Every structure is written in C-alpha cells, then in structure tokens.
Amino acid sequence: MLVKTRGIVLNFIKYRETSIIARVYTEQLGLQTYIVNSVRKKGPGARIALFQPFTLLDMVVYTSSKGGITRISEYKCNYPFSSIPFDTRKSSIVLFLSEVLAYTIQEEEENPPLFGFLYDSIVYFDQQEQGFSNFHLFFLLQLAHYLGFGPTSGADITSQVAFSVGTATQSRGSVLHFQMFEAYFDALMQSSEEVFMNNKVRKELLLILIRYYQLHVEKLGEIKSLQVLSEVLSD
C-alpha cells in the first residue's frame, strides 16, 4: 500500500555501497525507517543532501502490516532551506536537536500536533536571520510538552534535576546551585523573544535540560553532538 505524507529526516546510516537506511518522522505514519537506494552514488544523480538532519520532504512511501523497514516510492524536497546548511551555528544546532529527537520519538503512529510543532519550528529557525542563539533551549522546553513531561516552571526543572544527583547533602547543594538558573527557564518559557544570557549560562541551561530529559526518557544517554554544539556556540 502506498501513502502520501510529509516527512522530517532525523538521521541515516550508510547501507551497502550507495544506499542508506534513513529514519524519518512522518506526518501520516509517525516514526518510520526506510531503505533508500542509490543516493550516495557519485555524479549528478546523487541525492544524499535530501537526507541530512531536519530536511523536510514530500514522500510517497510503502507501508507494511508487519512494520519494520520499508521503502520510499517517491520523494522530493518540501521546503528548500535558505540558511541552515550554510550557517555553522544553525547546522550544529540542527544536528544536536535531531539526535535528541531520534532518542525521544519512538511512536509508529501519527501525531499531528507533534509533527506540526516540529515542521513549523524548523521552518521558523531557517528563516531567522539573528537572535537564534537560544533556539535549541526554546525547542527543548516546548518539545517536552508534546512528549508528556513539559515543565510548569523553572523550579520544576531544577528541583527534579537537583534531587536526582544522589545523597541528601548533594541534593541540598545542587538545589542552591540550580536555583540561580530558574529565572532564565521562566523567561524562556514565557517569552517568544530572545532572552539575553552569556554563553556560560546558556551552556549550563542546556546541561540541566539534557539531564531533565534523561530523567523522563529512558533511552536518552550521551548526546554525541553536544560537544560540537558547545564549541560552536562558544565562539
């Protein structure tokens, strides 16, 4: 059976000489895995650029009642990026967020609100010309609500993270430390505008958010692209 759907590429791995296995979050079918043939071959027919993280696609895909890996019948770019592939900061943020999504989204069923949030956020990010240094923080805070563990306040985040560290003495110390960042989280959750902060604070907020996600997402371990993101955003 063929299904027409939009899709958001999360990642891919190489398969055989010229093919890939791509994970795509689709509008109609949720998270799906596809074998895509001949996209890595050399020459003008190569289309690997269409399977970079967060690429937005229009697709016609095969479905199977048994699930598992299927194939794409047709695909084309839904929205050509104007800035993400050409801006090191943006491409690093996208690489990081796509890795987080690959761990946190597992459902093979449609979820229109989640897909709409992801699609609109990606387009908005591509169109931002400045003031996007906090985009990944905004994104993670909003994504948490769609995943079912959205925080109600900065204190909600910092208290959970602080009391996850171990002993009572450590927890008391952690609470005092993390309380310094509650106001930043509150500002990020309450404002659609850029919230002013330096790189040191931004990095600390991200580490706290990652730990918050790890408390709620069982399979979320080390984020390999975090180091790259930290280096790029600290420049």
GROMACS .gro file of C-alpha atoms in nm:
model
  235
    1MET     CA    1   0.000   0.000   0.000
    2LEU     CA    2   0.125   0.348  -0.088
    3VAL     CA    3   0.079   0.650   0.139
    4LYS     CA    4   0.149   1.015   0.057
    5THR     CA    5   0.298   1.205   0.350
    6ARG     CA    6   0.532   1.481   0.456
    7GLY     CA    7   0.840   1.375   0.647
    8ILE     CA    8   1.119   1.516   0.864
    9VAL     CA    9   1.453   1.340   0.829
   10LEU     CA   10   1.615   1.259   1.164
   11ASN     CA   11   1.927   1.071   1.057
   12PHE     CA   12   2.063   0.796   0.836
   13ILE     CA   13   2.330   0.527   0.828
   14LYS     CA   14   2.516   0.402   0.524
   15TYR     CA   15   2.389   0.078   0.370
   16ARG     CA   16   2.588  -0.117   0.114
   17GLU     CA   17   2.782   0.082  -0.145
   18THR     CA   18   2.540   0.357  -0.246
   19SER     CA   19   2.231   0.326  -0.028
   20ILE     CA   20   2.122   0.440   0.317
   21ILE     CA   21   1.881   0.344   0.591
   22ALA     CA   22   1.701   0.662   0.696
   23ARG     CA   23   1.486   0.736   0.998
   24VAL     CA   24   1.209   0.980   0.911
   25TYR     CA   25   0.933   1.122   1.128
   26THR     CA   26   0.627   1.129   0.903
   27GLU     CA   27   0.302   1.317   0.927
   28GLN     CA   28   0.081   1.017   0.849
   29LEU     CA   29   0.274   0.722   0.992
   30GLY     CA   30   0.486   0.853   1.278
   31LEU     CA   31   0.845   0.736   1.301
   32GLN     CA   32   0.947   0.518   1.008
   33THR     CA   33   1.266   0.358   0.879
   34TYR     CA   34   1.334   0.337   0.505
   35ILE     CA   35   1.593   0.188   0.276
   36VAL     CA   36   1.679   0.446   0.010
   37ASN     CA   37   1.878   0.315  -0.284
   38SER     CA   38   2.148   0.487  -0.490
   39VAL     CA   39   2.151   0.820  -0.304
   40ARG     CA   40   2.526   0.803  -0.231
   41LYS     CA   41   2.644   0.730  -0.582
   42LYS     CA   42   2.882   0.978  -0.741
   43GLY     CA   43   2.764   1.215  -1.008
   44PRO     CA   44   2.460   1.433  -1.077
   45GLY     CA   45   2.215   1.163  -0.965
   46ALA     CA   46   2.332   1.169  -0.603
   47ARG     CA   47   2.058   1.293  -0.368
   48ILE     CA   48   2.213   1.243  -0.026
   49ALA     CA   49   2.159   1.613   0.055
   50LEU     CA   50   1.787   1.537   0.086
   51PHE     CA   51   1.854   1.312   0.384
   52GLN     CA   52   2.050   1.548   0.603
   53PRO     CA   53   1.902   1.611   0.952
   54PHE     CA   54   1.573   1.804   0.957
   55THR     CA   55   1.530   1.807   0.580
   56LEU     CA   56   1.159   1.844   0.502
   57LEU     CA   57   1.031   1.603   0.239
   58ASP     CA   58   0.721   1.523   0.038
   59MET     CA   59   0.708   1.147   0.003
   60VAL     CA   60   0.509   0.856  -0.133
   61VAL     CA   61   0.601   0.555   0.078
   62TYR     CA   62   0.526   0.187   0.101
   63THR     CA   63   0.363   0.054   0.417
   64SER     CA   64   0.358  -0.295   0.562
   65SER     CA   65   0.119  -0.452   0.810
   66LYS     CA   66   0.421  -0.627   0.959
   67GLY     CA   67   0.604  -0.299   1.026
   68GLY     CA   68   0.981  -0.282   1.004
   69ILE     CA   69   1.194  -0.128   0.731
   70THR     CA   70   1.013  -0.031   0.411
   71ARG     CA   71   1.094   0.178   0.105
   72ILE     CA   72   1.016   0.518  -0.041
   73SER     CA   73   0.849   0.520  -0.382
   74GLU     CA   74   0.891   0.893  -0.448
   75TYR     CA   75   1.046   1.183  -0.260
   76LYS     CA   76   1.128   1.548  -0.314
   77CYS     CA   77   1.219   1.850  -0.105
   78ASN     CA   78   0.917   2.009   0.060
   79TYR     CA   79   1.088   2.325   0.179
   80PRO     CA   80   1.432   2.431   0.045
   81PHE     CA   81   1.648   2.567   0.327
   82SER     CA   82   1.784   2.918   0.282
   83SER     CA   83   2.024   2.928   0.578
   84ILE     CA   84   2.057   2.607   0.784
   85PRO     CA   85   2.308   2.424   0.559
   86PHE     CA   86   2.516   2.740   0.514
   87ASP     CA   87   2.543   2.857   0.876
   88THR     CA   88   2.772   2.653   1.101
   89ARG     CA   89   2.587   2.757   1.415
   90LYS     CA   90   2.249   2.660   1.274
   91SER     CA   91   2.367   2.331   1.128
   92SER     CA   92   2.526   2.240   1.464
   93ILE     CA   93   2.201   2.316   1.648
   94VAL     CA   94   2.007   2.106   1.396
   95LEU     CA   95   2.248   1.814   1.433
   96PHE     CA   96   2.208   1.825   1.811
   97LEU     CA   97   1.829   1.852   1.809
   98SER     CA   98   1.788   1.577   1.551
   99GLU     CA   99   1.994   1.346   1.772
  100VAL     CA  100   1.770   1.425   2.071
  101LEU     CA  101   1.460   1.359   1.860
  102ALA     CA  102   1.600   1.027   1.738
  103TYR     CA  103   1.609   0.911   2.102
  104THR     CA  104   1.285   1.065   2.224
  105ILE     CA  105   1.039   0.994   1.940
  106GLN     CA  106   0.960   0.623   1.901
  107GLU     CA  107   0.590   0.600   1.812
  108GLU     CA  108   0.497   0.448   1.477
  109GLU     CA  109   0.167   0.631   1.460
  110GLU     CA  110   0.054   0.974   1.351
  111ASN     CA  111   0.068   1.264   1.594
  112PRO     CA  112  -0.046   1.580   1.408
  113PRO     CA  113   0.027   1.828   1.691
  114LEU     CA  114   0.383   1.700   1.732
  115PHE     CA  115   0.450   1.694   1.359
  116GLY     CA  116   0.309   2.045   1.321
  117PHE     CA  117   0.528   2.175   1.602
  118LEU     CA  118   0.841   2.019   1.452
  119TYR     CA  119   0.768   2.133   1.097
  120ASP     CA  120   0.682   2.492   1.193
  121SER     CA  121   0.981   2.516   1.428
  122ILE     CA  122   1.225   2.403   1.158
  123VAL     CA  123   1.089   2.650   0.902
  124TYR     CA  124   1.093   2.931   1.159
  125PHE     CA  125   1.452   2.851   1.254
  126ASP     CA  126   1.565   2.851   0.892
  127GLN     CA  127   1.406   3.193   0.839
  128GLN     CA  128   1.560   3.355   1.149
  129GLU     CA  129   1.839   3.590   1.050
  130GLN     CA  130   1.955   3.677   1.401
  131GLY     CA  131   1.868   3.618   1.766
  132PHE     CA  132   1.862   3.238   1.741
  133SER     CA  133   2.131   3.150   1.997
  134ASN     CA  134   1.864   3.020   2.236
  135PHE     CA  135   1.658   2.834   1.977
  136HIS     CA  136   1.763   2.489   2.099
  137LEU     CA  137   1.658   2.582   2.453
  138PHE     CA  138   1.318   2.710   2.338
  139PHE     CA  139   1.276   2.399   2.125
  140LEU     CA  140   1.353   2.150   2.403
  141LEU     CA  141   1.127   2.327   2.651
  142GLN     CA  142   0.834   2.317   2.408
  143LEU     CA  143   0.907   1.965   2.284
  144ALA     CA  144   0.883   1.832   2.639
  145HIS     CA  145   0.513   1.927   2.647
  146TYR     CA  146   0.443   1.725   2.332
  147LEU     CA  147   0.627   1.431   2.483
  148GLY     CA  148   0.422   1.443   2.803
  149PHE     CA  149   0.666   1.584   3.059
  150GLY     CA  150   0.655   1.957   2.995
  151PRO     CA  151   0.773   2.166   3.292
  152THR     CA  152   0.541   2.417   3.455
  153SER     CA  153   0.820   2.646   3.577
  154GLY     CA  154   1.193   2.682   3.607
  155ALA     CA  155   1.172   2.546   3.960
  156ASP     CA  156   1.000   2.235   3.824
  157ILE     CA  157   1.307   2.162   3.610
  158THR     CA  158   1.580   2.249   3.857
  159SER     CA  159   1.424   2.071   4.155
  160GLN     CA  160   1.385   1.745   3.964
  161VAL     CA  161   1.741   1.760   3.836
  162ALA     CA  162   1.887   1.863   4.171
  163PHE     CA  163   1.723   1.581   4.364
  164SER     CA  164   1.837   1.323   4.111
  165VAL     CA  165   2.204   1.358   4.198
  166GLY     CA  166   2.218   1.123   4.496
  167THR     CA  167   2.265   1.195   4.865
  168ALA     CA  168   2.067   1.447   5.066
  169THR     CA  169   2.377   1.664   5.116
  170GLN     CA  170   2.449   1.669   4.744
  171SER     CA  171   2.085   1.748   4.670
  172ARG     CA  172   2.078   2.048   4.903
  173GLY     CA  173   2.390   2.185   4.739
  174SER     CA  174   2.251   2.120   4.394
  175VAL     CA  175   1.925   2.297   4.470
  176LEU     CA  176   2.112   2.609   4.579
  177HIS     CA  177   2.322   2.595   4.262
  178PHE     CA  178   2.034   2.533   4.022
  179GLN     CA  179   1.812   2.799   4.177
  180MET     CA  180   2.037   3.054   4.007
  181PHE     CA  181   1.902   2.937   3.670
  182GLU     CA  182   1.529   2.916   3.745
  183ALA     CA  183   1.462   3.272   3.630
  184TYR     CA  184   1.622   3.201   3.292
  185PHE     CA  185   1.399   2.900   3.236
  186ASP     CA  186   1.094   3.100   3.340
  187ALA     CA  187   1.186   3.377   3.095
  188LEU     CA  188   1.239   3.125   2.812
  189MET     CA  189   0.901   2.965   2.878
  190GLN     CA  190   0.716   3.294   2.899
  191SER     CA  191   0.870   3.487   2.609
  192SER     CA  192   0.890   3.430   2.235
  193GLU     CA  193   1.168   3.687   2.212
  194GLU     CA  194   1.541   3.633   2.258
  195VAL     CA  195   1.631   3.611   2.628
  196PHE     CA  196   1.966   3.772   2.700
  197MET     CA  197   2.232   3.548   2.858
  198ASN     CA  198   2.601   3.480   2.814
  199ASN     CA  199   2.746   3.160   2.671
  200LYS     CA  200   2.835   3.019   3.012
  201VAL     CA  201   2.474   3.046   3.133
  202ARG     CA  202   2.343   2.912   2.802
  203LYS     CA  203   2.567   2.606   2.829
  204GLU     CA  204   2.461   2.542   3.190
  205LEU     CA  205   2.092   2.567   3.098
  206LEU     CA  206   2.141   2.315   2.819
  207LEU     CA  207   2.317   2.068   3.050
  208ILE     CA  208   2.032   2.099   3.301
  209LEU     CA  209   1.774   2.046   3.027
  210ILE     CA  210   1.954   1.738   2.897
  211ARG     CA  211   1.958   1.592   3.248
  212TYR     CA  212   1.586   1.675   3.280
  213TYR     CA  213   1.520   1.485   2.958
  214GLN     CA  214   1.728   1.192   3.077
  215LEU     CA  215   1.506   1.165   3.384
  216HIS     CA  216   1.200   1.125   3.162
  217VAL     CA  217   1.334   0.941   2.854
  218GLU     CA  218   1.473   0.601   2.945
  219LYS     CA  219   1.693   0.552   2.639
  220LEU     CA  220   1.836   0.903   2.629
  221GLY     CA  221   2.205   0.863   2.710
  222GLU     CA  222   2.504   1.062   2.598
  223ILE     CA  223   2.436   1.312   2.319
  224LYS     CA  224   2.736   1.276   2.089
  225SER     CA  225   2.681   1.607   1.909
  226LEU     CA  226   2.670   1.809   2.232
  227GLN     CA  227   3.045   1.875   2.234
  228VAL     CA  228   3.036   2.010   1.878
  229LEU     CA  229   2.742   2.235   1.962
  230SER     CA  230   2.913   2.366   2.276
  231GLU     CA  231   3.229   2.453   2.083
  232VAL     CA  232   3.044   2.626   1.800
  233LEU     CA  233   2.818   2.834   2.024
  234SER     CA  234   3.106   2.941   2.247
  235ASP     CA  235   3.291   3.106   1.958
   0.00000   0.00000   0.00000
